Amino acid sequence: MADDTLVVAFLLSGAALLAVSVVVRGRLFAGGGGHHLPIDPIDVAYLKGGPGLAEYAALAALRAAGAVAPDGTPGTLPVGMPRLARVAHEGIVAGSGPWQSLRTPAGREAQDQIRTKLERQGLLTSRSQRAGARVGPIVLLGAAAGGVALAARSVEPRHTVLFVLGTALLAIVGVLTLRAPYRTVAGKVVLRDQTRRNGHLHPRNRPAWETYGPAGAALSVGLFGTAAWWASDPDYARALGMSRVYVGGSGPHPYSSCSASNAPSSSCSSADTGSGSSCNASSCNSSSCGSSSGCGSSSSSCSSSSCGSGSSCGGGGN
């Protein structure tokens, strides 16, 4: 009888912990009403793919605005460009290239401002939200450990089975919910809505950036990744050694700094996205400087000899 009571108590307490954990997690990551506010295209890119994709969106805005020429030389910066784009333009003007300037304190500060804005709008999860969300999974895993101990001490087979089943459920949910999401539910709604309303900017439609302007170019890259570059500005994408499939994330940026006499703004980029599949012969020709070491063995055609005379490439991504 005592064993029956212990089993029932364990199962009921486990069910209560699961319910509380799910409810708390749902409230933490629901997000605010920020999805009703206007959102900048570069902010959309940060929301979709983090800092790396936001930087590409900022550079797309510069290209569409004529602030950087096809050969990488700087043009006039229009008034009202987002700060991240202005920082990239400063690097182009200085001759160090956009990527180097985006690695400076000014570039990191501009990115931090975007993230803070999105967190306040309830579109990105904050550090405190992620920390709070880990409490529930840790409690569930602790309860699962207790279930293991109870199962080991149980002498009744049917009780042992119930302890094991309850423990397995607690452990599975605890592990699956231990990692906090990058975006809130409201943030995911924003991306779905932006993608639905801006289907005309999809790479398959080959949108002309001259037609849609800086905001349209940045939004195209922000929503659909670097494939938008290849569809709308393939020459410059090739010159940058840009990945065809990069859509952001926590992995290494798909570029690295290198010194190349024929690369725009004295910079070129690695096509290493973590999968190392986009550095191919088409992006490593005499007019471009791709990565010579950031690609897998399948990209053996991407070598120093394909970067043109007087140029040298750097290694993998940052």
Coordinates of C-alpha atoms in Angstrom, one line a residue:
M1 CA 0.0 0.0 0.0
A2 CA 2.8 2.3 0.8
D3 CA 4.4 1.6 -2.5
D4 CA 1.2 2.4 -4.3
T5 CA 1.0 5.7 -2.6
L6 CA 4.6 6.5 -3.5
V7 CA 4.0 5.7 -7.2
V8 CA 0.9 7.8 -7.3
A9 CA 2.7 10.7 -5.5
F10 CA 5.6 10.5 -8.0
L11 CA 3.3 10.4 -11.1
L12 CA 1.1 13.3 -9.8
S13 CA 4.1 15.5 -8.8
G14 CA 5.8 14.7 -12.2
A15 CA 2.6 15.7 -14.1
A16 CA 2.3 18.9 -12.1
L17 CA 6.0 19.8 -12.8
L18 CA 5.5 19.2 -16.5
A19 CA 2.3 21.4 -16.6
V20 CA 4.0 24.2 -14.7
S21 CA 7.1 24.0 -16.8
V22 CA 5.2 24.2 -20.1
V23 CA 3.0 27.1 -18.9
V24 CA 5.9 29.1 -17.6
R25 CA 7.9 28.5 -20.8
G26 CA 5.0 29.5 -23.0
R27 CA 4.6 32.8 -21.1
L28 CA 8.4 33.5 -21.1
F29 CA 8.7 33.1 -24.9
A30 CA 5.4 34.5 -26.1
G31 CA 6.9 37.9 -26.7
G32 CA 5.3 41.3 -26.4
G33 CA 3.2 43.4 -28.7
G34 CA 6.3 44.6 -30.6
H35 CA 5.2 42.7 -33.7
H36 CA 2.7 45.5 -34.3
L37 CA 5.4 48.1 -34.6
P38 CA 7.3 49.0 -37.8
I39 CA 10.5 47.1 -38.1
D40 CA 13.6 48.1 -40.1
P41 CA 14.7 45.7 -42.9
I42 CA 18.1 45.3 -41.3
D43 CA 16.3 44.5 -38.0
V44 CA 14.4 41.8 -39.9
A45 CA 17.7 40.3 -41.1
Y46 CA 19.0 40.3 -37.5
L47 CA 15.8 38.6 -36.3
K48 CA 16.1 36.0 -39.1
G49 CA 19.8 35.2 -39.0
G50 CA 21.6 37.2 -36.3
P51 CA 24.6 39.6 -36.8
G52 CA 26.0 37.9 -39.9
L53 CA 22.9 38.2 -42.0
A54 CA 22.3 41.7 -40.7
E55 CA 25.7 42.7 -42.0
Y56 CA 24.9 41.3 -45.4
A57 CA 21.6 43.2 -45.4
A58 CA 23.4 46.4 -44.5
L59 CA 25.8 45.9 -47.4
A60 CA 22.9 45.2 -49.7
A61 CA 21.3 48.5 -48.7
L62 CA 24.6 50.2 -49.6
R63 CA 24.7 48.6 -53.0
A64 CA 21.1 49.5 -53.8
A65 CA 21.7 53.0 -52.7
G66 CA 24.8 53.4 -54.9
A67 CA 27.0 53.9 -51.8
V68 CA 29.3 51.2 -53.0
A69 CA 30.1 50.6 -56.7
P70 CA 30.4 47.2 -58.4
D71 CA 34.2 47.4 -58.2
G72 CA 34.0 48.1 -54.5
T73 CA 34.8 51.8 -54.6
P74 CA 32.7 54.0 -52.2
G75 CA 29.9 56.2 -53.4
T76 CA 27.9 58.9 -51.7
L77 CA 26.1 57.7 -48.6
P78 CA 22.4 58.7 -48.6
V79 CA 20.9 60.4 -45.6
G80 CA 19.0 58.3 -43.2
M81 CA 20.9 55.0 -43.7
P82 CA 20.8 52.6 -40.7
R83 CA 23.8 52.8 -38.4
L84 CA 25.1 49.3 -39.3
A85 CA 25.2 50.4 -43.0
R86 CA 27.0 53.6 -42.1
V87 CA 29.7 51.6 -40.2
A88 CA 30.2 49.3 -43.2
H89 CA 30.4 52.3 -45.5
E90 CA 33.1 53.9 -43.3
G91 CA 35.2 50.8 -43.8
I92 CA 34.8 51.0 -47.5
V93 CA 35.8 54.7 -47.6
A94 CA 38.8 53.9 -45.4
G95 CA 39.9 51.2 -47.8
S96 CA 39.8 48.4 -45.1
G97 CA 36.6 46.9 -46.4
P98 CA 33.2 46.6 -44.7
W99 CA 33.8 43.4 -42.8
Q100 CA 36.8 44.9 -40.9
S101 CA 34.8 48.0 -39.8
L102 CA 31.9 45.8 -38.7
R103 CA 34.3 44.0 -36.3
T104 CA 35.2 47.3 -34.6
P105 CA 33.6 48.5 -31.3
A106 CA 31.4 50.8 -33.4
G107 CA 30.1 47.8 -35.5
R108 CA 29.5 45.7 -32.4
E109 CA 27.7 48.6 -30.7
A110 CA 25.4 49.0 -33.7
Q111 CA 24.6 45.3 -33.6
D112 CA 23.9 45.4 -29.9
Q113 CA 21.5 48.3 -30.4
I114 CA 19.6 46.2 -32.9
R115 CA 19.4 43.3 -30.5
T116 CA 18.3 45.4 -27.6
K117 CA 15.6 47.0 -29.8
L118 CA 14.3 43.6 -30.8
E119 CA 14.3 42.3 -27.3
R120 CA 12.4 45.3 -26.0
Q121 CA 9.8 44.8 -28.8
G122 CA 9.4 41.2 -27.6
L123 CA 10.7 39.6 -30.8
L124 CA 14.0 38.2 -29.5
T125 CA 14.5 36.3 -26.3
S126 CA 16.6 38.2 -23.7
R127 CA 19.4 36.7 -21.5
S128 CA 17.1 36.9 -18.5
Q129 CA 14.4 35.0 -20.3
R130 CA 16.7 32.3 -21.4
A131 CA 18.1 32.0 -17.9
G132 CA 14.7 31.8 -16.3
A133 CA 13.5 29.2 -18.9
R134 CA 16.3 26.8 -17.8
V135 CA 15.0 26.5 -14.3
G136 CA 12.1 24.3 -15.3
P137 CA 14.1 21.8 -17.3
I138 CA 16.6 21.5 -14.5
V139 CA 13.8 20.8 -12.0
L140 CA 12.4 18.2 -14.4
L141 CA 15.8 16.5 -14.8
G142 CA 16.2 16.5 -11.0
A143 CA 12.8 14.8 -10.7
A144 CA 13.9 12.3 -13.3
A145 CA 17.0 11.5 -11.2
G146 CA 14.7 10.9 -8.2
G147 CA 12.6 8.6 -10.4
V148 CA 15.7 6.5 -11.2
A149 CA 16.4 6.1 -7.5
L150 CA 12.8 5.1 -6.8
A151 CA 12.8 2.6 -9.6
A152 CA 16.0 1.1 -8.4
R153 CA 14.6 0.6 -4.9
S154 CA 11.2 -0.7 -6.0
V155 CA 10.5 -4.4 -5.5
E156 CA 7.2 -4.6 -7.3
P157 CA 7.7 -5.0 -11.1
R158 CA 4.7 -3.0 -12.1
H159 CA 5.8 -0.1 -9.8
T160 CA 9.2 -0.2 -11.4
V161 CA 7.7 0.1 -14.9
L162 CA 5.6 3.1 -13.8
F163 CA 8.7 4.8 -12.2
V164 CA 10.7 4.1 -15.4
L165 CA 8.0 5.5 -17.7
G166 CA 7.5 8.6 -15.6
T167 CA 11.3 9.1 -15.3
A168 CA 11.7 8.8 -19.1
L169 CA 8.9 11.4 -19.8
L170 CA 10.4 13.9 -17.4
A171 CA 13.9 13.4 -18.8
I172 CA 12.8 13.7 -22.4
V173 CA 10.9 16.9 -21.8
G174 CA 13.7 18.3 -19.6
V175 CA 16.3 17.7 -22.3
L176 CA 14.1 19.0 -25.1
T177 CA 13.3 22.3 -23.3
L178 CA 16.8 22.9 -21.9
R179 CA 17.8 25.0 -24.9
A180 CA 16.0 28.3 -25.1
P181 CA 14.8 29.6 -28.5
Y182 CA 16.4 32.5 -30.3
R183 CA 13.1 34.2 -31.2
T184 CA 9.9 34.6 -29.3
V185 CA 6.6 33.4 -30.7
A186 CA 5.9 37.0 -31.7
G187 CA 9.2 37.1 -33.5
K188 CA 8.3 34.0 -35.5
V189 CA 5.0 35.7 -36.4
V190 CA 6.8 38.7 -37.7
L191 CA 9.1 36.6 -39.9
R192 CA 6.1 34.7 -41.3
D193 CA 4.2 37.8 -42.0
Q194 CA 7.2 39.6 -43.6
T195 CA 7.9 36.6 -45.8
R196 CA 4.3 36.3 -46.9
R197 CA 4.0 40.0 -47.7
N198 CA 7.3 40.3 -49.5
G199 CA 7.2 37.2 -51.8
H200 CA 8.1 39.5 -54.7
L201 CA 11.6 39.8 -53.2
H202 CA 12.3 36.1 -53.3
P203 CA 15.4 35.2 -55.3
R204 CA 13.4 33.1 -57.7
N205 CA 11.8 36.4 -58.9
R206 CA 15.2 38.0 -59.4
P207 CA 14.1 41.4 -57.9
A208 CA 15.9 44.4 -59.3
W209 CA 17.4 46.3 -56.3
E210 CA 17.4 49.5 -58.4
T211 CA 13.6 49.2 -58.4
Y212 CA 13.0 48.3 -54.8
G213 CA 15.8 50.5 -53.3
P214 CA 17.9 50.1 -50.2
A215 CA 15.1 48.9 -48.0
G216 CA 13.9 46.3 -50.5
A217 CA 17.4 45.0 -51.1
A218 CA 18.1 44.7 -47.3
L219 CA 14.7 43.0 -46.8
S220 CA 15.4 40.6 -49.6
V221 CA 18.7 39.5 -48.1
G222 CA 17.2 39.6 -44.6
L223 CA 14.3 37.2 -45.4
F224 CA 15.9 34.9 -48.0
G225 CA 19.6 35.0 -47.2
T226 CA 22.6 35.4 -49.5
A227 CA 20.7 33.7 -52.4
A228 CA 19.1 37.1 -52.9
W229 CA 22.6 38.5 -53.6
W230 CA 23.3 35.9 -56.2
A231 CA 19.9 36.5 -57.9
S232 CA 20.1 40.3 -58.0
D233 CA 23.9 41.1 -57.9
P234 CA 25.8 38.0 -58.9
D235 CA 29.0 39.8 -60.0
Y236 CA 29.5 41.5 -56.6
A237 CA 28.4 38.3 -54.8
R238 CA 31.1 36.4 -56.7
A239 CA 33.7 39.1 -56.0
L240 CA 33.0 38.7 -52.3
G241 CA 33.2 34.9 -52.5
M242 CA 29.8 34.9 -51.0
S243 CA 28.0 31.7 -50.0
R244 CA 24.9 31.0 -52.1
V245 CA 22.9 29.6 -49.3
Y246 CA 23.8 31.5 -46.1
V247 CA 20.8 32.4 -44.0
G248 CA 22.4 33.3 -40.7
G249 CA 22.8 31.4 -37.5
S250 CA 25.2 30.9 -34.7
G251 CA 27.9 29.3 -36.8
P252 CA 30.9 31.1 -38.3
H253 CA 30.3 34.0 -40.7
P254 CA 30.6 33.0 -44.3
Y255 CA 33.4 35.4 -45.0
S256 CA 36.9 36.2 -43.7
S257 CA 39.2 39.2 -44.2
C258 CA 42.0 38.9 -46.8
S259 CA 44.1 41.0 -48.9
A260 CA 43.2 40.9 -52.5
S261 CA 44.1 43.5 -55.1
N262 CA 41.0 42.6 -57.2
A263 CA 38.5 42.2 -54.4
P264 CA 36.1 45.0 -53.6
S265 CA 37.3 47.3 -50.9
S266 CA 40.4 45.2 -50.4
S267 CA 38.3 42.5 -48.8
C268 CA 37.1 39.1 -49.9
S269 CA 35.2 36.4 -48.0
S270 CA 35.3 32.8 -47.3
A271 CA 32.4 30.7 -48.4
D272 CA 32.7 28.5 -45.3
T273 CA 29.3 28.3 -43.6
G274 CA 30.1 25.4 -41.5
S275 CA 29.0 23.0 -44.3
G276 CA 31.8 24.2 -46.6
S277 CA 29.7 23.4 -49.7
S278 CA 29.5 26.8 -51.4
C279 CA 33.0 27.5 -52.4
N280 CA 32.9 26.2 -56.0
A281 CA 34.5 26.8 -59.3
S282 CA 32.0 29.5 -60.2
S283 CA 33.0 31.6 -57.2
C284 CA 36.7 31.1 -57.5
N285 CA 37.7 32.5 -60.9
S286 CA 40.0 35.2 -62.1
S287 CA 37.7 38.0 -61.1
S288 CA 37.0 36.8 -57.5
C289 CA 38.9 35.9 -54.4
G290 CA 37.3 32.9 -52.6
S291 CA 38.5 31.1 -49.6
S292 CA 41.5 28.8 -50.2
S293 CA 41.2 27.0 -46.9
G294 CA 37.7 27.5 -45.6
C295 CA 36.2 24.9 -48.0
G296 CA 36.0 21.2 -47.9
S297 CA 38.2 18.9 -49.9
S298 CA 35.5 18.8 -52.6
S299 CA 36.4 22.4 -53.4
S300 CA 39.9 21.7 -54.5
S301 CA 39.5 24.1 -57.4
C302 CA 39.5 27.0 -55.0
S303 CA 43.2 27.6 -54.7
S304 CA 45.5 30.5 -54.6
S305 CA 46.1 30.3 -58.3
S306 CA 42.4 31.0 -59.0
C307 CA 42.4 34.3 -57.1
G308 CA 44.3 36.2 -59.8
S309 CA 47.8 37.5 -59.7
G310 CA 48.9 39.6 -56.8
S311 CA 46.2 38.4 -54.5
S312 CA 46.1 36.1 -51.5
C313 CA 43.2 34.8 -49.5
G314 CA 42.7 34.3 -45.9
G315 CA 41.4 31.1 -44.2
G316 CA 38.2 30.1 -42.7
G317 CA 35.4 32.3 -41.3
N318 CA 35.5 34.3 -38.2

